[in-house]
Structures are given as C-alpha cells and as structure tokens.
Coordinates of C-alpha atoms in Angstrom, one line a residue:
X1 CA 67.3 7.0 8.4
X2 CA 65.2 8.2 11.3
X3 CA 62.1 6.6 9.8
X4 CA 64.1 3.3 9.6
X5 CA 65.1 3.5 13.2
X6 CA 61.6 4.4 14.3
X7 CA 60.3 1.4 12.3
X8 CA 62.9 -0.8 14.0
X9 CA 61.7 0.5 17.4
X10 CA 58.1 -0.3 16.5
X11 CA 58.8 -3.8 15.4
X12 CA 60.9 -4.5 18.5
X13 CA 58.0 -3.3 20.7
X14 CA 55.6 -5.4 18.8
X15 CA 57.7 -8.5 19.0
X16 CA 58.2 -8.0 22.7
X17 CA 54.4 -7.9 23.2
X18 CA 54.1 -11.1 21.1
X19 CA 56.7 -12.9 23.2
X20 CA 55.1 -11.9 26.5
X21 CA 51.7 -13.1 25.3
X22 CA 53.1 -16.3 24.0
X23 CA 54.8 -17.2 27.3
X24 CA 51.5 -16.9 29.2
X25 CA 51.2 -20.6 28.4
X26 CA 53.6 -21.1 31.3
X27 CA 51.9 -21.0 34.7
X28 CA 54.5 -18.7 36.3
X29 CA 53.8 -16.0 33.8
X30 CA 50.0 -16.6 33.6
X31 CA 49.4 -16.4 37.4
X32 CA 51.9 -13.7 37.8
X33 CA 50.2 -11.6 35.1
X34 CA 46.8 -12.2 36.7
X35 CA 48.1 -11.1 40.1
X36 CA 49.9 -8.1 38.7
X37 CA 46.8 -6.9 36.8
X38 CA 44.6 -7.5 39.8
X39 CA 47.0 -5.5 42.0
X40 CA 47.1 -2.5 39.5
X41 CA 43.3 -2.6 39.0
X42 CA 42.6 -2.6 42.8
X43 CA 45.0 0.2 43.7
X44 CA 44.6 2.3 40.6
X45 CA 40.9 1.8 39.8
X46 CA 38.8 -0.1 42.3
X47 CA 40.1 1.5 45.5
X48 CA 39.0 4.9 44.4
X49 CA 36.4 4.5 41.6
X50 CA 36.9 7.1 38.9
X51 CA 39.4 9.9 39.1
X52 CA 38.8 12.2 41.9
X53 CA 37.0 15.4 41.3
X54 CA 36.6 18.5 43.4
X55 CA 37.9 17.5 46.9
X56 CA 41.0 15.7 45.8
X57 CA 41.8 18.1 43.0
X58 CA 41.4 21.0 45.4
X59 CA 43.7 19.4 47.9
X60 CA 46.2 18.6 45.2
X61 CA 46.1 22.2 44.1
X62 CA 46.8 23.5 47.6
X63 CA 49.8 21.2 47.9
X64 CA 51.2 22.0 44.5
X65 CA 53.5 24.7 45.8
X66 CA 55.3 22.6 48.4
X67 CA 55.4 19.6 46.0
X68 CA 57.0 21.8 43.3
X69 CA 59.6 23.1 45.7
X70 CA 60.3 19.7 47.3
X71 CA 60.5 18.0 43.8
X72 CA 63.0 20.7 42.6
X73 CA 65.2 20.1 45.7
X74 CA 65.1 16.4 45.1
X75 CA 66.0 16.8 41.4
X76 CA 68.9 19.1 42.4
X77 CA 70.2 16.5 44.8
X78 CA 69.8 13.7 42.2
X79 CA 71.7 15.8 39.7
X80 CA 74.6 15.9 42.1
X81 CA 74.5 12.3 43.2
X82 CA 74.7 11.1 39.5
X83 CA 78.2 12.7 39.3
X84 CA 79.4 11.4 42.7
X85 CA 77.9 7.8 42.9
X86 CA 78.8 5.1 40.4
X87 CA 76.0 4.2 38.0
X88 CA 75.4 1.9 35.1
X89 CA 75.5 3.4 31.7
X90 CA 72.1 4.1 30.1
X91 CA 73.6 3.4 26.6
X92 CA 73.0 -0.3 26.7
X93 CA 72.9 -2.1 23.3
X94 CA 72.0 -5.7 22.9
X95 CA 74.4 -8.0 21.1
X96 CA 72.2 -8.0 18.0
X97 CA 72.2 -4.2 17.9
X98 CA 76.0 -4.2 18.2
X99 CA 76.2 -6.7 15.4
X100 CA 73.8 -5.0 12.9
X101 CA 73.7 -1.3 13.8
X102 CA 77.4 -0.5 14.5
X103 CA 78.7 -1.6 11.1
X104 CA 75.7 0.0 9.3
X105 CA 76.0 3.5 7.7
X106 CA 74.5 5.2 10.8
X107 CA 76.0 8.2 12.5
X108 CA 76.7 8.4 16.2
X109 CA 74.0 11.0 16.6
X110 CA 71.4 8.7 15.0
X111 CA 72.4 5.9 17.3
X112 CA 71.9 8.2 20.3
X113 CA 68.5 9.3 18.9
X114 CA 67.6 5.6 18.5
X115 CA 68.4 4.8 22.1
X116 CA 66.5 7.8 23.3
X117 CA 63.5 6.9 21.1
X118 CA 63.5 3.4 22.5
X119 CA 63.3 4.7 26.0
X120 CA 60.2 6.8 25.5
X121 CA 57.7 4.0 25.6
X122 CA 58.9 2.8 29.0
X123 CA 59.0 6.4 30.3
X124 CA 55.5 7.1 29.0
X125 CA 54.1 3.9 30.6
X126 CA 55.7 4.9 33.9
X127 CA 54.1 8.3 33.7
X128 CA 50.7 6.8 33.0
X129 CA 51.1 4.3 36.0
X130 CA 52.2 7.2 38.3
X131 CA 49.1 9.2 37.3
X132 CA 46.8 6.2 37.8
X133 CA 48.2 5.6 41.3
X134 CA 48.6 9.1 42.5
X135 CA 45.3 10.4 41.0
X136 CA 46.1 14.1 41.3
X137 CA 43.0 15.4 39.5
X138 CA 40.0 14.4 37.4
X139 CA 40.3 12.0 34.5
X140 CA 39.8 14.7 31.8
X141 CA 42.6 16.8 33.3
X142 CA 45.0 14.0 33.9
X143 CA 46.8 14.6 30.6
X144 CA 48.7 17.5 32.2
X145 CA 50.2 15.3 34.9
X146 CA 51.0 12.5 32.5
X147 CA 52.9 14.7 30.0
X148 CA 54.5 16.7 32.8
X149 CA 55.9 13.5 34.5
X150 CA 56.9 12.2 31.0
X151 CA 59.0 15.4 30.4
X152 CA 60.7 15.1 33.7
X153 CA 61.6 11.4 33.2
X154 CA 62.7 12.2 29.6
X155 CA 65.0 15.0 30.8
X156 CA 66.4 12.8 33.6
X157 CA 67.2 10.0 31.1
X158 CA 68.9 12.4 28.7
X159 CA 70.9 14.0 31.6
X160 CA 72.0 10.6 32.9
X161 CA 73.1 9.8 29.3
X162 CA 75.1 13.0 29.1
X163 CA 76.8 12.3 32.4
X164 CA 77.8 8.8 31.3
X165 CA 79.1 10.1 27.9
X166 CA 81.2 12.8 29.7
X167 CA 82.7 10.4 32.0
X168 CA 83.5 7.9 29.2
X169 CA 85.0 10.7 27.1
X170 CA 87.4 11.7 29.9
X171 CA 88.4 8.1 30.4
X172 CA 89.1 7.4 26.7
X173 CA 91.2 10.6 26.3
X174 CA 93.0 10.0 29.6
X175 CA 92.0 13.4 31.0
X176 CA 92.2 13.9 34.7
X177 CA 92.7 16.8 37.2
X178 CA 90.5 19.9 36.9
X179 CA 88.4 18.8 33.9
X180 CA 87.5 15.5 35.6
X181 CA 86.3 17.2 38.8
X182 CA 84.9 20.4 37.4
X183 CA 81.3 19.2 36.8
X184 CA 81.3 17.5 40.3
X185 CA 82.5 20.7 41.9
X186 CA 80.0 22.8 40.1
X187 CA 77.0 20.6 40.9
X188 CA 78.0 19.9 44.5
X189 CA 78.7 23.6 45.0
X190 CA 75.1 24.4 43.8
X191 CA 73.8 21.9 46.3
X192 CA 76.0 23.3 49.1
X193 CA 74.8 26.9 48.3
X194 CA 71.1 25.9 48.4
X195 CA 71.7 24.0 51.7
X196 CA 73.6 26.9 53.2
X197 CA 70.7 29.2 52.3
X198 CA 68.3 26.9 54.0
X199 CA 70.5 26.4 57.1
X200 CA 71.0 30.1 57.5
X201 CA 67.3 30.6 57.9
X202 CA 66.5 27.4 59.7
X203 CA 65.9 29.0 63.1
X204 CA 62.8 30.9 62.0
X205 CA 61.7 28.2 59.5
X206 CA 61.5 25.6 62.3
X207 CA 59.4 28.0 64.3
X208 CA 56.7 28.0 61.7
X209 CA 54.7 25.5 63.7
X210 CA 52.8 24.0 60.7
X211 CA 53.9 22.5 57.3
X212 CA 52.2 25.2 55.2
X213 CA 53.9 28.2 56.8
X214 CA 57.2 26.3 56.7
X215 CA 57.0 25.7 53.0
X216 CA 55.9 29.2 52.4
X217 CA 58.9 30.6 54.2
X218 CA 61.2 28.1 52.4
X219 CA 59.7 29.2 49.1
X220 CA 60.5 32.9 49.9
X221 CA 64.1 32.3 50.8
X222 CA 64.7 30.1 47.8
X223 CA 63.0 32.4 45.3
X224 CA 65.6 35.2 45.5
X225 CA 69.3 35.5 45.0
X226 CA 71.6 32.8 43.7
X227 CA 69.4 30.0 45.1
X228 CA 66.6 31.0 42.7
X229 CA 68.9 30.7 39.7
X230 CA 70.2 27.3 40.9
X231 CA 66.6 25.9 41.3
X232 CA 65.1 27.5 38.2
X233 CA 65.8 24.5 35.8
X234 CA 64.4 22.1 38.4
X235 CA 61.4 24.2 39.3
X236 CA 60.6 24.6 35.6
X237 CA 60.3 20.8 35.3
X238 CA 58.3 20.2 38.5
X239 CA 56.0 23.1 37.7
X240 CA 54.7 21.4 34.6
X241 CA 52.8 18.3 36.0
X242 CA 51.5 20.3 38.9
X243 CA 49.7 22.9 36.7
X244 CA 46.1 23.3 37.9
X245 CA 44.8 24.8 34.7
X246 CA 45.5 24.5 31.0
X247 CA 46.8 28.1 30.9
X248 CA 49.2 27.4 33.8
X249 CA 50.4 24.3 31.9
X250 CA 51.0 26.3 28.7
X251 CA 52.8 29.0 30.7
X252 CA 55.1 26.4 32.3
X253 CA 55.7 24.4 29.2
X254 CA 58.3 26.6 27.5
X255 CA 60.6 26.6 30.5
X256 CA 60.5 22.8 30.8
X257 CA 61.1 22.4 27.1
X258 CA 64.1 24.7 27.3
X259 CA 65.7 22.5 30.0
X260 CA 64.9 19.4 28.0
X261 CA 66.3 20.8 24.7
X262 CA 69.5 22.1 26.4
X263 CA 70.2 18.6 27.8
X264 CA 69.4 17.0 24.5
X265 CA 71.8 19.3 22.6
X266 CA 74.5 18.7 25.3
X267 CA 74.2 14.9 24.7
X268 CA 74.4 15.3 21.0
X269 CA 77.5 17.5 21.1
X270 CA 79.4 15.3 23.6
X271 CA 82.4 14.2 21.5
X272 CA 82.6 10.6 23.0
X273 CA 82.9 7.5 20.9
X274 CA 80.7 5.1 22.9
X275 CA 80.8 2.1 20.5
X276 CA 83.6 0.3 22.4
X277 CA 81.9 0.8 25.7
X278 CA 78.6 -0.3 24.4
X279 CA 80.1 -3.4 22.9
X280 CA 81.8 -4.3 26.2
X281 CA 78.6 -3.9 28.1
X282 CA 76.7 -6.1 25.6
X283 CA 79.4 -8.7 25.8
X284 CA 79.3 -8.7 29.6
X285 CA 75.5 -8.9 29.6
X286 CA 75.4 -11.9 27.2
X287 CA 77.4 -14.0 29.7
X288 CA 77.1 -17.1 27.5
X289 CA 80.9 -17.7 27.4
X290 CA 82.5 -16.0 30.3
X291 CA 85.9 -17.6 29.4
X292 CA 86.0 -15.6 26.2
X293 CA 85.8 -12.2 28.0
X294 CA 89.1 -11.0 29.3
X295 CA 88.4 -8.8 32.3
X296 CA 90.4 -5.6 32.8
X297 CA 92.6 -5.7 35.8
X298 CA 91.9 -2.8 38.1
X299 CA 94.2 -3.6 40.9
X300 CA 93.5 -5.5 44.1
X301 CA 90.2 -4.6 45.7
X302 CA 89.8 -4.5 49.4
X303 CA 88.6 -7.8 50.9
X304 CA 85.9 -8.0 53.4
X305 CA 88.1 -10.1 55.7
X306 CA 91.2 -12.3 55.4
X307 CA 90.2 -15.8 54.2
X308 CA 92.1 -18.5 56.0
X309 CA 93.4 -21.5 53.9
X310 CA 91.5 -23.9 56.2
X311 CA 88.2 -23.5 58.1
X312 CA 84.4 -23.7 57.6
X313 CA 83.3 -23.8 54.0
X314 CA 80.6 -21.3 54.7
X315 CA 83.2 -18.6 55.3
X316 CA 84.5 -19.0 51.8
X317 CA 81.0 -18.5 50.3
X318 CA 80.4 -15.5 52.6
X319 CA 83.8 -14.0 51.5
X320 CA 82.9 -14.5 47.8
X321 CA 79.4 -12.9 48.1
X322 CA 80.7 -10.0 50.1
X323 CA 83.3 -9.3 47.4
X324 CA 80.4 -9.3 44.9
X325 CA 78.9 -6.4 46.8
X326 CA 81.9 -4.2 46.5
X327 CA 85.0 -3.0 48.2
X328 CA 83.1 -1.1 50.9
X329 CA 81.5 -4.3 52.4
X330 CA 84.1 -5.1 55.1
X331 CA 84.2 -5.3 58.9
X332 CA 86.8 -2.5 58.9
X333 CA 84.4 -0.1 57.2
X334 CA 81.7 -1.0 59.7
X335 CA 84.1 -0.4 62.6
X336 CA 84.9 3.0 61.2
X337 CA 81.3 4.0 60.5
X338 CA 79.7 3.0 63.7
X339 CA 81.7 5.4 66.0
X340 CA 81.2 8.2 63.4
X341 CA 77.5 7.7 63.4
X342 CA 77.3 7.8 67.2
X343 CA 79.5 10.9 67.5
X344 CA 77.7 12.8 64.8
X345 CA 74.3 11.8 66.3
X346 CA 75.3 13.1 69.8
X347 CA 76.8 16.3 68.3
X348 CA 73.6 16.9 66.4
X349 CA 71.5 16.1 69.4
X350 CA 73.2 18.6 71.6
X351 CA 73.6 21.3 69.0
X352 CA 70.1 21.2 67.4
X353 CA 67.7 21.0 70.4
X354 CA 66.2 24.4 69.5
X355 CA 65.7 24.2 65.7
X356 CA 64.4 20.7 65.4
X357 CA 67.0 19.3 63.0
X358 CA 67.9 16.4 65.3
X359 CA 64.2 15.5 65.6
X360 CA 63.8 15.2 61.9
X361 CA 67.0 13.2 61.7
X362 CA 65.9 10.8 64.4
X363 CA 62.5 10.2 62.7
X364 CA 64.3 9.5 59.4
X365 CA 66.6 7.0 61.1
X366 CA 63.7 5.2 62.7
X367 CA 61.9 5.0 59.3
X368 CA 65.2 3.7 57.7
X369 CA 65.5 1.0 60.3
X370 CA 62.1 -0.3 59.5
X371 CA 62.8 -0.1 55.7
X372 CA 66.1 -1.9 56.1
X373 CA 64.8 -4.7 58.2
X374 CA 61.6 -5.3 56.2
X375 CA 62.7 -4.5 52.6
X376 CA 66.5 -4.9 52.8
X377 CA 66.5 -8.7 52.5
X378 CA 64.4 -8.4 49.3
X379 CA 66.9 -6.0 47.8
X380 CA 70.1 -7.7 48.8
X381 CA 70.4 -10.5 46.3
X382 CA 74.0 -11.5 46.7
X383 CA 72.9 -15.0 47.8
X384 CA 71.4 -18.1 46.2
X385 CA 68.9 -16.0 44.2
X386 CA 71.8 -14.5 42.2
X387 CA 73.9 -17.7 42.1
X388 CA 71.0 -19.9 41.1
X389 CA 71.8 -19.5 37.4
X390 CA 75.2 -21.1 38.2
X391 CA 73.6 -24.1 39.9
X392 CA 75.4 -26.6 37.7
X393 CA 78.8 -25.2 38.9
X394 CA 77.7 -24.9 42.5
X395 CA 76.6 -28.6 42.6
X396 CA 80.0 -29.6 41.4
X397 CA 81.6 -28.1 44.5
X398 CA 82.5 -30.6 47.3
X399 CA 80.0 -29.3 49.8
X400 CA 76.5 -30.2 50.8
X401 CA 73.4 -28.2 49.9
X402 CA 72.9 -27.1 53.6
X403 CA 76.5 -25.8 53.7
X404 CA 75.9 -23.9 50.5
X405 CA 72.7 -22.4 51.8
X406 CA 74.2 -21.3 55.1
X407 CA 77.1 -19.5 53.3
X408 CA 74.8 -17.9 50.7
X409 CA 72.4 -16.6 53.3
X410 CA 75.0 -15.3 55.8
X411 CA 76.5 -12.8 53.3
X412 CA 73.4 -10.6 52.8
X413 CA 72.5 -11.2 56.4
X414 CA 75.8 -9.6 57.5
X415 CA 75.4 -6.7 55.1
X416 CA 71.8 -5.8 55.8
X417 CA 72.3 -6.3 59.6
X418 CA 75.3 -3.9 59.5
X419 CA 73.2 -1.3 57.8
X420 CA 70.3 -1.7 60.2
X421 CA 72.7 -1.4 63.2
X422 CA 74.1 1.9 61.8
X423 CA 70.5 3.3 61.6
X424 CA 69.6 2.0 65.0
X425 CA 72.7 3.7 66.6
X426 CA 71.9 6.9 64.8
X427 CA 68.3 6.8 66.0
X428 CA 69.3 6.1 69.6
X429 CA 71.8 8.9 69.5
X430 CA 69.2 11.4 68.3
X431 CA 66.2 10.0 70.2
X432 CA 66.5 12.5 73.0
X433 CA 65.1 15.2 70.8
X434 CA 61.8 13.4 70.0
X435 CA 58.8 15.2 71.5
X436 CA 56.0 12.7 70.6
X437 CA 54.1 11.7 73.7
X438 CA 53.7 8.1 72.8
X439 CA 57.5 7.7 72.5
X440 CA 58.4 9.2 75.8
X441 CA 58.6 5.8 77.6
X442 CA 60.9 4.6 74.9
X443 CA 63.1 7.7 75.0
X444 CA 63.6 7.5 78.7
X445 CA 65.0 4.0 78.5
X446 CA 66.4 4.2 75.0
X447 CA 69.6 2.4 75.8
X448 CA 67.7 -0.8 76.7
X449 CA 65.5 -0.5 73.6
X450 CA 68.6 0.2 71.5
X451 CA 70.2 -3.1 72.7
X452 CA 66.9 -4.9 72.1
X453 CA 66.7 -3.6 68.6
X454 CA 70.3 -4.5 67.9
X455 CA 69.6 -8.1 69.1
X456 CA 66.3 -8.4 67.3
X457 CA 67.3 -7.1 63.9
X458 CA 69.7 -10.0 63.0
X459 CA 67.0 -12.6 63.8
X460 CA 64.3 -11.1 61.7
X461 CA 66.7 -10.4 58.7
X462 CA 68.0 -14.0 58.9
X463 CA 64.5 -15.4 58.9
X464 CA 63.5 -13.3 55.9
X465 CA 66.6 -14.3 53.9
X466 CA 66.0 -18.0 54.8
X467 CA 62.4 -17.7 53.5
X468 CA 63.5 -16.0 50.3
X469 CA 66.3 -18.5 49.6
X470 CA 63.9 -21.3 50.5
X471 CA 61.4 -20.0 47.9
X472 CA 64.3 -19.9 45.3
X473 CA 65.2 -23.6 46.2
X474 CA 61.6 -25.0 46.2
X475 CA 60.3 -22.9 43.3
X476 CA 63.4 -22.3 41.3
X477 CA 61.5 -22.0 38.0
X478 CA 59.5 -19.1 39.4
X479 CA 62.5 -17.1 40.6
X480 CA 64.4 -14.7 38.3
X481 CA 68.1 -15.5 38.6
X482 CA 71.2 -13.4 38.0
X483 CA 72.0 -9.8 38.9
X484 CA 69.2 -8.3 36.9
X485 CA 65.6 -8.5 37.8
X486 CA 62.8 -9.2 35.3
X487 CA 60.2 -6.4 34.6
X488 CA 56.6 -6.3 33.6
X489 CA 53.2 -7.1 34.9
X490 CA 54.0 -10.8 35.3
X491 CA 57.1 -10.0 37.3
X492 CA 55.1 -7.7 39.5
X493 CA 52.7 -10.6 40.2
X494 CA 55.5 -13.0 40.9
X495 CA 56.9 -10.5 43.5
X496 CA 53.5 -10.2 45.1
X497 CA 53.4 -14.0 45.5
X498 CA 56.9 -13.9 47.0
X499 CA 56.1 -11.1 49.4
X500 CA 52.9 -12.8 50.5
X501 CA 54.8 -16.0 51.1
X502 CA 57.5 -14.2 53.0
X503 CA 55.2 -12.4 55.3
X504 CA 53.1 -15.4 56.1
X505 CA 56.1 -17.6 56.8
X506 CA 57.7 -14.9 58.9
X507 CA 54.6 -14.6 61.0
X508 CA 54.6 -18.4 61.5
X509 CA 58.2 -18.3 62.5
X510 CA 57.7 -15.5 65.0
X511 CA 54.9 -17.2 66.8
X512 CA 57.0 -19.8 68.8
X513 CA 59.8 -17.2 69.3
X514 CA 57.4 -14.6 70.6
X515 CA 55.7 -17.2 72.8
X516 CA 58.9 -18.3 74.5
X517 CA 60.1 -14.7 74.9
X518 CA 56.7 -13.7 76.4
X519 CA 56.8 -16.5 78.9
X520 CA 60.3 -15.5 80.1
X521 CA 59.4 -11.8 80.2
X522 CA 56.2 -12.5 82.1
X523 CA 58.0 -14.6 84.6
X524 CA 60.6 -11.8 85.2
X525 CA 57.9 -9.2 85.5
X526 CA 56.0 -11.3 88.1
X527 CA 59.1 -11.9 90.2
X528 CA 60.7 -8.5 90.0
X529 CA 58.0 -6.1 88.7
X530 CA 60.4 -5.0 86.0
X531 CA 59.4 -5.1 82.3
X532 CA 62.5 -6.1 80.5
X533 CA 63.0 -6.0 76.7
X534 CA 66.7 -7.0 76.2
X535 CA 66.3 -10.6 77.4
X536 CA 63.1 -11.3 75.4
X537 CA 64.7 -9.8 72.2
X538 CA 67.7 -12.1 72.7
X539 CA 65.4 -15.1 73.1
X540 CA 63.4 -14.2 70.0
X541 CA 66.6 -14.0 68.0
X542 CA 68.0 -17.2 69.4
X543 CA 64.8 -19.1 68.6
X544 CA 64.7 -17.6 65.1
X545 CA 68.3 -18.7 64.5
X546 CA 67.6 -22.2 65.6
X547 CA 64.5 -22.3 63.3
X548 CA 66.5 -21.0 60.4
X549 CA 69.3 -23.6 60.9
X550 CA 66.7 -26.4 60.9
X551 CA 65.1 -25.1 57.8
X552 CA 68.4 -24.7 56.1
X553 CA 69.2 -28.4 56.7
X554 CA 65.9 -29.4 55.2
X555 CA 66.3 -27.1 52.2
X556 CA 69.8 -28.3 51.7
X557 CA 68.5 -31.8 51.0
X558 CA 66.1 -30.4 48.5
X559 CA 68.9 -28.5 46.9
X560 CA 71.0 -31.6 46.6
X561 CA 68.1 -33.3 44.6
X562 CA 67.3 -30.2 42.5
X563 CA 67.6 -30.8 38.7
X564 CA 69.8 -28.2 37.0
X565 CA 67.4 -28.0 34.0
X566 CA 64.5 -26.9 36.3
X567 CA 66.2 -23.5 36.8
X568 CA 65.2 -20.9 34.3
X569 CA 68.0 -18.8 32.7
X570 CA 68.4 -15.2 33.6
X571 CA 66.0 -12.9 31.9

C-alpha cells in the first residue's frame, strides 16, 4: 500500500507541474514566472557568483555557535506558541482525496504517512532555496545545510501535526481540565524556566560589551542544569545544518534523528480519528456551495463596535470586515492594550536602565513600527482583495463602487493603524534608554516625534491600502482572491510587480504631501526659528487622505463597470 501512495504522490506532483507549465500561456503567469525566476537568479546566483569559499565559510563557522543557540531558543518558543495560539490543521485533504482515499481499505496510519510524504517535496524545495539564498558554505559542502534544514522542517511539520491531532482528540472525546492544559503547562513551564535562567544572569551577560562574549556566556549558563535538558532536543536539530565538517555532521545526525523519530512515533500513536475533521476542512475549502454547509454555532462573538440600524454604508462594511479578522479586533481591546503598553514600557524603562533590557525592547519596537507600516497593509487582506471573489454578490448590493471601496479599505486601515500605534507608544515609552548618538535629538523631544509618528502612520497605511485595492480593481485578473494566497514562482513574480507598483505609487503620492508640509514647516522655522514635526506630519496625512478619497471615487467608477467574469477564481 505504501508503494501505491508513493506512486499517487508522484503522479500528483507530475500533474501539478504539467498544469503550471500549461497555464504559462496566460500573460499573468508567464510574466510572473519570468520575474520570479529573475529575482531568484539575481539574489541566489548572480549577486554572489558561485557559492562562497574560504572567507564566507570561515565567518559562518565562527557564528555557528550563536546561531545554534539562537535557533534552539527560537524553536523552543515556537513549540510553546503552537499550543497557545490557534493554528490551522496541517492535515488538509482535498475533496477528491476525501472521496477516494477515505472509503478505500487504507489504515489511519497509512493516511498519515501519505500526508507526511506529500509534504516532503515542498519542505525539500524550501531547504534548497534557503541554502541558495543564505550561502553558508561552498557548493560542494552545501548538502549538509540542505539536509539539516530539511530535517528541522520535517520535524516541525510532524510536531505541528501531533499537536493538531492531540487537540482534536480531546475535543472529540470531550476531555477538559487537567489533560487539556497539561501539554500547555509543560511546554510553557519549560520556556519560563529557560527565561528565568537567562534573566537571573542578565546583569553580567549585558556587561559583556560585544556579541561574541555575550553568546559565549549565554551558552555557558544554558549548557548546564535543567536548561540544558530542556534545550537538548532543539540544539540537536539546529546543530545539524551548522556542522562545519562531515565528521561533525555525522556526530550530530543521531541526535536529530532521535528527535525526528520520537515525534513521528508520537503522531502515529495519537488515537484520534481525524477523518471527520479532514472532511469538514475540505468541504469548507471547496466553497462552491456555501448554502449546503451548515456552520456550527459557537455562541455570539464579540463585535468590533455596535452597528446602528441607520447610518453610513461604509460603517457596515467595516463592521463586517473587522468581524472577519476575529473577536479581538475591537475598539475596546485597543483601549485596554494602549494604557497597558505605556505602563509596561515606563516600568521597564525605569527598572532596566542598568542591564539594557529596555534598550533592546525599544529597538525591537522601532523595527516593528517600520514593519507594520510598510508590510502590514500587504498582509492584512480583509478588504476587496479577499472579497473580490464575491464580486457578483457585492455588485448586487445597493451601493456605489466608491462606497464599497471606502468601506473595504477602512477595515484593514483601522486594524493596521491600531497595531502601529501600539508599537509607537511602546517605542516612545522605552526610548529614554537608547544610547545611539544619532538618536539623541529624537530622544530628547520624543513626545513630539511620537505625536508626529501617530499622525503620519494612518496616512501612509491608508495610501498603501488604496494602491493595493486599486491594483485589485484595475488588474483583477492578476490578483489572487480569497483568504488563501497562491504559491509558486509565478506568484512570487506577481507579488514583485505588486510591490514595485505599490512603492512607485506611494512615492508619487508622497511628493505633493511632502511639498506642502515642507513649505509650512519652512515658513514656521523662518518666523520662529523652531523646527516643528507635528504640524507637517498632520499636513502630510491630511493631503494623503484627500488624495486617497479622490482615487477611491475614480476607482469606484471602474469597479461599477468591472465585468464579473474578468475576476479569476480563488486558487
């Protein structure tokens, strides 16, 4: 039976390649594939011709110790978060697999092996791409890094499957209480013990003065006692791809295989019947006849805000799209989190001036602000990009295209802006501990710069979302619709086109806004000699909002004339 399932996997992979090659006749896939291949070739091959030899390999070998320890800590944290945070089940069967494999004389263990076997090609491809981009060593020695990363990804995939099966088994048997929370308690206790070990020695770790002595000291305190036992499985995995020699690789291989095999046996022995769950997931993913699927009633979820029976139509669309995000997207949650972030930031700022903890936290907040403002609008898809597959139903609503666009764009704008504001408040609360010389002028007047950032973030985020939804309106056949996102080289190229168009349009939109703000700021400076930042930031945001409203009106007319058949179905 295993040979049959292996043959099925092979033919599925072959047919997938044939379909991808056949659809290159369409321009969106052809140009997307060309751009994706060019991007990979430039960064993985042409940017650094040939895999690096002595210098890069020696530098990689010197950093192997810190990378091994840092990777082990990251895997430990990930192992705990999987139990705490909600996640989609990795046991996803297609409708055809449900129809043909479940009634077949195949055991549950063989179905699990089939799913794990199907995942290996994707994991191996990811390992090869990671090796090509990271370039840790020479080409002849790259097999160690490829196989090591493959083992790590394989172990993580099996572990995620085990967690999903354990949760589903408890739900099906109606088990709660101690057995439900025991794994969470154990894993979170391990994370807390490792964190307590680090915190107890943080005073002299922060006095190391350089990264290398810091990681050497961290390695010493985590290589003894209970912390060493907790980190052993994770260090066994991270040690494998970082092996400098073949002998070191063969020495690390048994430990990594033990961790992999233990997780594999745990998954096979999990006494959970997942056929019903897999069938429900496949039925939900099909989405062809939503009326046939009877959703399970889980109780009333928290609403983002109270929707009035009368008012602006945009408010109803914002309300709908915020509910799509989840029960935590509400103004009440934001009102609770904002004071908490400020209080914790001030407490950390006063309590951690000597050991540098607040400095690290402040830098992390600054980085997260930039990531949220720049990348957040691309990730938050609870707007027209997700609803575009339901364009036929949307056009039947009694509202104009401009009204629909305003409501669709406002929902992710509110969500991403709220997240950016939280990080800005955290960074401002901790900024007093930053010691960088080029940041001292900002730190001394951080209240003004905080207000300027709070005013500037909504305008930039709204402009990005307007451009992304505008691309979805003007080039609907090139945009992947629905909750899921397409994968592959062609999808990478399409996202490159989208990102390039976004950045170019954003720069064009910022030019008049920055010009008006610069004139106002220059006039104030000439009259008073004071360089202000709050008023120019407010002007930039106001101009961007006006521009976005004008563009939404223009895009609304295009949306009113859009043919429903021009929108591609979800992939």
